Short mmCIF file of C-alpha atoms and ligand atoms in Angstrom, two decimals:
data_model
loop_
_atom_site.label_atom_id
_atom_site.label_comp_id
_atom_site.label_asym_id
_atom_site.label_seq_id
_atom_site.Cartn_x
_atom_site.Cartn_y
_atom_site.Cartn_z
CA UNK L 1 82.26 69.30 83.25
CA UNK L 2 81.53 67.77 79.39
CA UNK L 3 78.40 65.58 79.45
CA UNK L 4 77.97 63.31 76.32
CA UNK L 5 74.82 63.83 74.13
CA UNK L 6 73.44 60.62 72.02
CA UNK L 7 75.49 61.06 69.56
CA UNK L 8 78.90 60.97 71.19
CA UNK L 9 81.38 59.04 69.00
CA UNK L 10 82.93 56.48 70.95
CA UNK L 11 86.55 54.43 70.89
CA UNK L 12 88.78 52.05 73.34
CA UNK L 13 91.13 50.42 74.30
CA UNK L 14 91.14 46.26 73.76
CA UNK L 15 93.83 43.65 75.69
CA UNK L 16 94.31 41.93 78.07
CA UNK L 17 94.72 42.21 81.12
CA UNK L 18 94.45 46.66 80.12
CA UNK L 19 93.36 47.93 83.63
CA UNK L 20 97.88 49.48 82.92
CA UNK L 21 96.98 51.13 79.46
CA UNK L 22 97.55 54.65 79.60
CA UNK L 23 95.20 55.44 76.76
CA UNK L 24 91.99 56.18 78.47
CA UNK L 25 93.81 59.47 80.25
CA UNK L 26 95.74 60.77 76.87
CA UNK L 27 92.70 60.63 74.74
CA UNK L 28 90.03 61.26 77.23
CA UNK L 29 92.99 64.46 77.29
CA UNK L 30 92.76 65.08 74.00
CA UNK L 31 88.38 64.67 74.30
CA UNK L 32 88.80 67.51 76.56
CA UNK L 33 90.89 69.58 74.96
CA UNK L 34 89.11 69.68 71.97
CA UNK L 35 85.84 69.55 73.14
CA UNK L 36 84.73 66.82 71.20
CA UNK L 37 81.36 64.22 72.33
CA UNK L 38 83.24 61.71 72.76
CA UNK L 39 84.30 58.93 75.25
CA UNK L 40 87.12 55.90 75.11
CA UNK L 41 87.18 53.96 77.88
CA UNK L 42 89.14 50.90 78.47
CA UNK L 43 87.42 47.27 77.38
CA UNK L 44 89.45 44.46 78.95
CA UNK L 45 88.76 40.96 76.62
CA UNK L 46 89.67 38.07 76.82
CA UNK L 47 91.21 35.89 73.87
CA UNK L 48 88.95 33.90 72.49
CA UNK L 49 86.12 36.99 73.03
CA UNK L 50 87.97 38.45 70.99
CA UNK L 51 86.76 38.88 67.43
CA UNK L 52 83.39 38.55 68.92
CA UNK L 53 83.21 41.59 70.82
CA UNK L 54 85.14 43.55 67.33
CA UNK L 55 82.31 42.60 65.97
CA UNK L 56 79.53 43.31 68.50
CA UNK L 57 81.86 46.85 68.59
CA UNK L 58 80.75 47.68 64.82
CA UNK L 59 77.87 46.61 65.57
CA UNK L 60 76.68 49.16 68.57
CA UNK L 61 78.62 51.84 66.57
CA UNK L 62 81.88 52.73 68.29
CA UNK L 63 84.52 55.07 65.78
CA UNK L 64 87.38 51.82 66.20
CA UNK L 65 89.42 50.71 68.79
CA UNK L 66 92.72 50.61 69.38
CA UNK L 67 94.05 46.60 69.83
CA UNK L 68 96.93 45.95 72.96
CA UNK L 69 98.55 43.04 74.28
CA UNK L 70 97.74 39.78 73.51
CA UNK L 71 95.48 41.00 70.41
CA UNK L 72 97.72 42.68 67.82
CA UNK L 73 98.08 39.26 65.45
CA UNK L 74 94.25 38.49 66.21
CA UNK L 75 93.10 41.56 65.29
CA UNK L 76 95.27 41.45 61.68
CA UNK L 77 93.35 38.76 61.30
CA UNK L 78 90.29 40.33 61.69
CA UNK L 79 90.37 42.80 59.32
CA UNK L 80 88.51 43.51 55.95
CA UNK L 81 91.61 45.79 54.22
CA UNK L 82 94.93 46.56 56.56
CA UNK L 83 96.78 49.72 55.25
CA UNK L 84 100.05 48.80 54.14
CA UNK L 85 101.67 49.75 58.05
CA UNK L 86 99.71 46.87 58.95
CA UNK L 87 100.83 44.57 56.14
CA UNK L 88 104.41 45.15 57.10
CA UNK L 89 104.29 44.75 60.70
CA UNK L 90 102.22 41.73 60.28
CA UNK L 91 99.81 43.28 62.98
CA UNK L 92 97.65 46.23 63.81
CA UNK L 93 97.42 48.46 66.87
CA UNK L 94 94.15 50.47 65.63
CA UNK L 95 90.99 49.58 63.66
CA UNK L 96 88.62 52.04 62.35
CA UNK L 97 85.04 51.31 61.75
CA UNK L 98 83.17 52.99 58.55
CA UNK L 99 79.89 51.71 56.82
CA UNK L 100 80.13 48.22 58.63
CA UNK L 101 83.78 47.46 57.47
CA UNK L 102 87.05 46.99 59.84
CA UNK L 103 90.38 48.25 58.54
CA UNK L 104 93.02 48.36 60.32
CA UNK L 105 95.81 49.77 61.14
CA UNK L 106 99.96 49.99 63.20
CA UNK L 107 100.62 52.83 64.37
CA UNK L 108 103.38 51.82 66.60
CA UNK L 109 106.90 52.31 63.03
CA UNK L 110 105.26 55.77 62.62
CA UNK L 111 104.78 56.61 65.84
CA UNK L 112 108.40 55.54 67.30
CA UNK L 113 109.43 57.85 63.41
CA UNK L 114 108.04 60.93 65.26
CA UNK L 115 108.87 60.44 67.84
CA UNK L 116 112.74 60.57 67.04
CA UNK L 117 111.96 63.46 64.72
CA UNK L 118 110.61 65.47 67.40
CA UNK L 119 113.66 64.91 69.40
CA UNK L 120 115.43 66.57 66.01
CA UNK L 121 116.66 62.56 65.03
CA UNK L 122 116.95 62.19 61.90
CA UNK L 123 115.88 58.48 61.16
CA UNK L 124 117.50 58.65 57.78
CA UNK L 125 120.89 59.82 59.12
CA UNK L 126 122.67 56.19 59.26
CA UNK L 127 122.23 52.55 59.77
CA UNK L 128 119.37 51.32 63.10
CA UNK L 129 120.93 48.40 65.30
CA UNK L 130 117.72 46.88 66.35
CA UNK L 131 117.62 45.01 69.88
CA UNK L 132 114.79 42.08 69.86
CA UNK L 133 112.66 40.05 67.09
CA UNK L 134 109.15 40.38 68.41
CA UNK L 135 106.28 42.81 66.68
CA UNK L 136 107.46 46.19 67.90
CA UNK L 137 110.92 45.16 65.76
CA UNK L 138 109.17 44.08 63.17
CA UNK L 139 107.23 48.24 62.90
CA UNK L 140 110.07 50.15 63.89
CA UNK L 141 112.10 47.79 61.68
CA UNK L 142 110.22 48.50 58.73
CA UNK L 143 108.75 51.86 59.97
CA UNK L 144 113.55 53.07 59.52
CA UNK L 145 113.77 50.96 56.35
CA UNK L 146 110.69 52.92 54.12
CA UNK L 147 112.34 56.40 55.89
CA UNK L 148 115.31 55.08 53.76
CA UNK L 149 117.76 54.25 56.82
CA UNK L 150 119.66 50.09 56.35
CA UNK L 151 118.96 48.11 59.09
CA UNK L 152 120.45 45.63 61.18
CA UNK L 153 118.73 42.62 63.79
CA UNK L 154 119.87 41.70 66.87
CA UNK L 155 118.31 39.22 69.70
CA UNK L 156 118.99 36.99 72.28
CA UNK L 157 117.79 34.19 69.97
CA UNK L 158 119.41 33.68 67.09
CA UNK L 159 116.33 32.10 64.85
CA UNK L 160 114.34 34.81 65.42
CA UNK L 161 116.07 37.52 64.05
CA UNK L 162 117.20 35.48 61.33
CA UNK L 163 113.32 34.96 60.63
CA UNK L 164 112.39 38.74 61.20
CA UNK L 165 115.14 39.28 58.88
CA UNK L 166 113.84 37.59 56.27
CA UNK L 167 110.49 39.05 57.05
CA UNK L 168 112.18 42.56 56.87
CA UNK L 169 113.74 42.04 53.14
CA UNK L 170 117.57 43.63 52.84
CA UNK L 171 117.88 43.32 56.88
CA UNK L 172 120.54 42.36 57.75
CA UNK L 173 120.60 40.39 61.06
CA UNK L 174 123.68 40.40 64.64
CA UNK L 175 124.57 37.23 66.57
CA UNK L 176 123.37 38.47 70.26
CA UNK L 177 126.96 39.02 72.07
CA UNK L 178 128.18 40.72 69.12
CA UNK L 179 125.79 43.61 70.07
CA UNK L 180 128.45 45.88 72.11
CA UNK L 181 131.77 45.76 69.55
CA UNK L 182 129.47 46.92 66.33
CA UNK L 183 127.96 49.51 67.69
CA UNK L 184 130.74 51.77 66.39
CA UNK L 185 128.94 50.90 62.72
CA UNK L 186 125.50 52.68 63.68
CA UNK L 187 124.35 55.62 64.26
CA UNK L 188 120.81 54.61 65.95
CA UNK L 189 120.09 51.75 68.25
CA UNK L 190 116.97 50.61 69.21
CA UNK L 191 115.85 49.08 72.31
CA UNK L 192 112.84 47.01 71.46
CA UNK L 193 113.37 44.35 74.12
CA UNK L 194 111.02 44.38 77.75
CA UNK L 195 114.66 44.07 78.70
CA UNK L 196 114.85 47.67 81.53
CA UNK L 197 111.18 47.37 81.99
CA UNK L 198 110.67 47.45 85.73
CA UNK L 199 110.36 44.23 87.34
CA UNK L 200 112.10 42.51 84.24
CA UNK L 201 116.19 42.29 84.07
CA UNK L 202 117.96 45.17 82.86
CA UNK L 203 119.63 45.04 79.38
CA UNK L 204 123.42 44.28 79.43
CA UNK L 205 124.67 46.88 76.78
CA UNK L 206 127.88 49.00 78.03
CA UNK L 207 128.36 51.91 75.80
CA UNK L 208 131.33 53.00 76.84
CA UNK L 209 132.73 52.41 73.15
CA UNK L 210 129.97 53.68 71.55
CA UNK L 211 130.40 56.38 68.43
CA UNK L 212 129.30 59.93 70.30
CA UNK L 213 126.49 60.21 67.15
CA UNK L 214 124.89 57.35 68.28
CA UNK L 215 121.40 58.62 69.60
CA UNK L 216 120.54 55.89 71.80
CA UNK L 217 116.08 55.15 71.58
CA UNK L 218 114.46 53.06 74.55
CA UNK L 219 110.99 51.45 73.97
CA UNK L 220 110.46 50.85 77.75
CA UNK L 221 108.97 53.95 79.57
CA UNK L 222 108.66 52.42 82.81
CA UNK L 223 110.32 53.37 83.94
CA UNK L 224 110.39 56.70 82.37
CA UNK L 225 114.11 57.50 82.09
CA UNK L 226 115.87 53.39 81.98
CA UNK L 227 119.12 52.00 82.81
CA UNK L 228 119.43 52.06 79.35
CA UNK L 229 118.72 56.04 79.06
CA UNK L 230 120.79 56.87 81.69
CA UNK L 231 123.82 54.79 80.80
CA UNK L 232 123.30 57.46 77.36
CA UNK L 233 122.62 59.97 78.75
CA UNK L 234 125.75 59.65 81.40
CA UNK L 235 128.01 58.90 77.92
CA UNK L 236 126.86 62.62 76.30
CA UNK L 237 124.84 60.81 74.10
CA UNK L 238 121.61 61.63 72.56
CA UNK L 239 119.04 59.44 73.96
CA UNK L 240 114.76 59.11 72.39
CA UNK L 241 112.59 57.93 75.97
CA UNK L 242 109.47 55.41 74.71
CA UNK L 243 106.34 57.32 76.44
CA UNK L 244 106.66 59.78 73.01
CA UNK L 245 106.29 56.59 70.63
CA UNK L 246 102.93 56.18 72.44
CA UNK L 247 101.68 59.00 72.96
CA UNK L 248 103.27 59.60 68.80
CA UNK L 249 101.53 56.45 67.68
CA UNK L 250 98.14 57.73 69.34
CA UNK L 251 97.70 59.84 66.80
CA UNK L 252 96.32 58.39 64.18
CA UNK L 253 93.15 56.75 65.70
CA UNK L 254 92.08 59.60 67.57
CA UNK L 255 92.80 61.65 63.76
CA UNK L 256 90.61 58.69 62.34
CA UNK L 257 87.13 58.62 64.85
CA UNK L 258 86.99 62.06 66.32
CA UNK L 259 87.97 63.93 63.25
CA UNK L 260 90.63 66.21 64.53
CA UNK L 261 94.05 65.61 64.73
CA UNK L 262 95.42 66.07 68.26
CA UNK L 263 98.88 67.70 69.62
CA UNK L 264 101.71 65.77 71.66
CA UNK L 265 102.47 68.78 73.57
CA UNK L 266 104.49 68.72 77.49
CA UNK L 267 101.10 69.03 79.11
CA UNK L 268 99.99 65.47 77.59
CA UNK L 269 103.52 64.01 78.10
CA UNK L 270 102.77 64.93 81.68
CA UNK L 271 99.37 63.33 82.28
CA UNK L 272 100.09 60.08 80.32
CA UNK L 273 103.04 59.87 82.72
CA UNK L 274 101.44 60.32 85.54
CA UNK L 275 102.71 58.48 89.13
CA UNK L 276 105.85 57.81 86.21
CA UNK L 277 107.26 61.55 87.10
P1 ATR S 301 107.23 41.85 71.36
O1 ATR S 301 106.01 41.60 70.79
O2 ATR S 301 106.29 43.02 72.28
O3 ATR S 301 108.11 43.33 71.30
P2 ATR S 301 108.39 39.64 72.25
O4 ATR S 301 107.90 39.32 70.94
O5 ATR S 301 108.00 38.70 73.61
O6 ATR S 301 107.32 41.40 72.88
O7 ATR S 301 109.67 40.22 71.73
C1 ATR S 301 110.71 40.39 73.53
C2 ATR S 301 111.42 40.06 72.73
O8 ATR S 301 112.73 40.61 73.93
C3 ATR S 301 112.31 39.28 72.33
O9 ATR S 301 113.11 39.71 71.01
C4 ATR S 301 113.16 39.09 73.25
O10 ATR S 301 113.87 38.07 73.02
P3 ATR S 301 114.01 36.37 72.69
O11 ATR S 301 113.34 36.35 71.13
O12 ATR S 301 115.64 35.69 72.01
O13 ATR S 301 112.87 35.73 73.53
C5 ATR S 301 113.60 40.11 74.14
N1 ATR S 301 114.00 39.09 75.63
C6 ATR S 301 113.39 39.17 76.76
N2 ATR S 301 113.81 39.06 77.45
C7 ATR S 301 115.65 38.93 77.12
C8 ATR S 301 116.32 38.29 77.88
N3 ATR S 301 116.71 38.34 79.28
N4 ATR S 301 117.91 38.51 77.36
C9 ATR S 301 117.68 38.93 75.51
N5 ATR S 301 116.79 39.66 75.16
C10 ATR S 301 115.13 39.12 75.71
#
């Protein structure tokens, strides 16, 4: 067993609730693998307490933290410095504390891109159709644009699609009812909505007319294989599941806090998936 010393590096994940988070086991696996004198803990923090807790973590010598629902926008507002990925996303999922200053990153978009690449998919292979217009759609849309892909936002509430289309300059928008008919124009389909998640309604999307080259990605990872991905597979389309994005988005934070750039591999996938397999 690896015991902490008095100079152990500390990080964690701040959420409300946070009990469902897979990040502690993910970072814990890396800490053990690289034999690092450090710990990564779940930090359940109510929204009203968030700013005070972050400042206290800085004072207590934490190296930083991940930030999850519902704190990503509050984290953005709290940072002394935000990097370009966070500025583009308008939200922060990774905090790095150094010399009393709070720096914010958003690694969701880069995690999505890294997961595509790990599946052999070129993010700039062609236009991308993004379903949803929330925070995840914004981070992923910005990252795809930065890779050079043309992006279309398609959302049930068209006003939200239009608003995101304004933020992501150059992005197109598409009516929700057109999402199936338009598939022939795209190389990548990404579900960023909560549809298809366990206990949520399914995403209604008939892929039978999809072009053979369409890659279908889902950011939902509970279940690991959503109905959308199963349908895509049944039509012979390449699929990219959501858990890999979670693993890849964790890499920059771990590297900043603990000084080692960790590997994402099958063992990590199995440990993070746990009961989902
Ligand atoms: P996040 O920031 O995590 O992406 P969010 O802001 O709550 O989460 O966004 C959830 C997305 O799922 C939204 O795009 C939402 O569409 P609306 O903007 O129309 O609400 C989408 N969504 C949720 N339930 C849906 C449903 N039943 N049908 C279609 N889209 C749905």
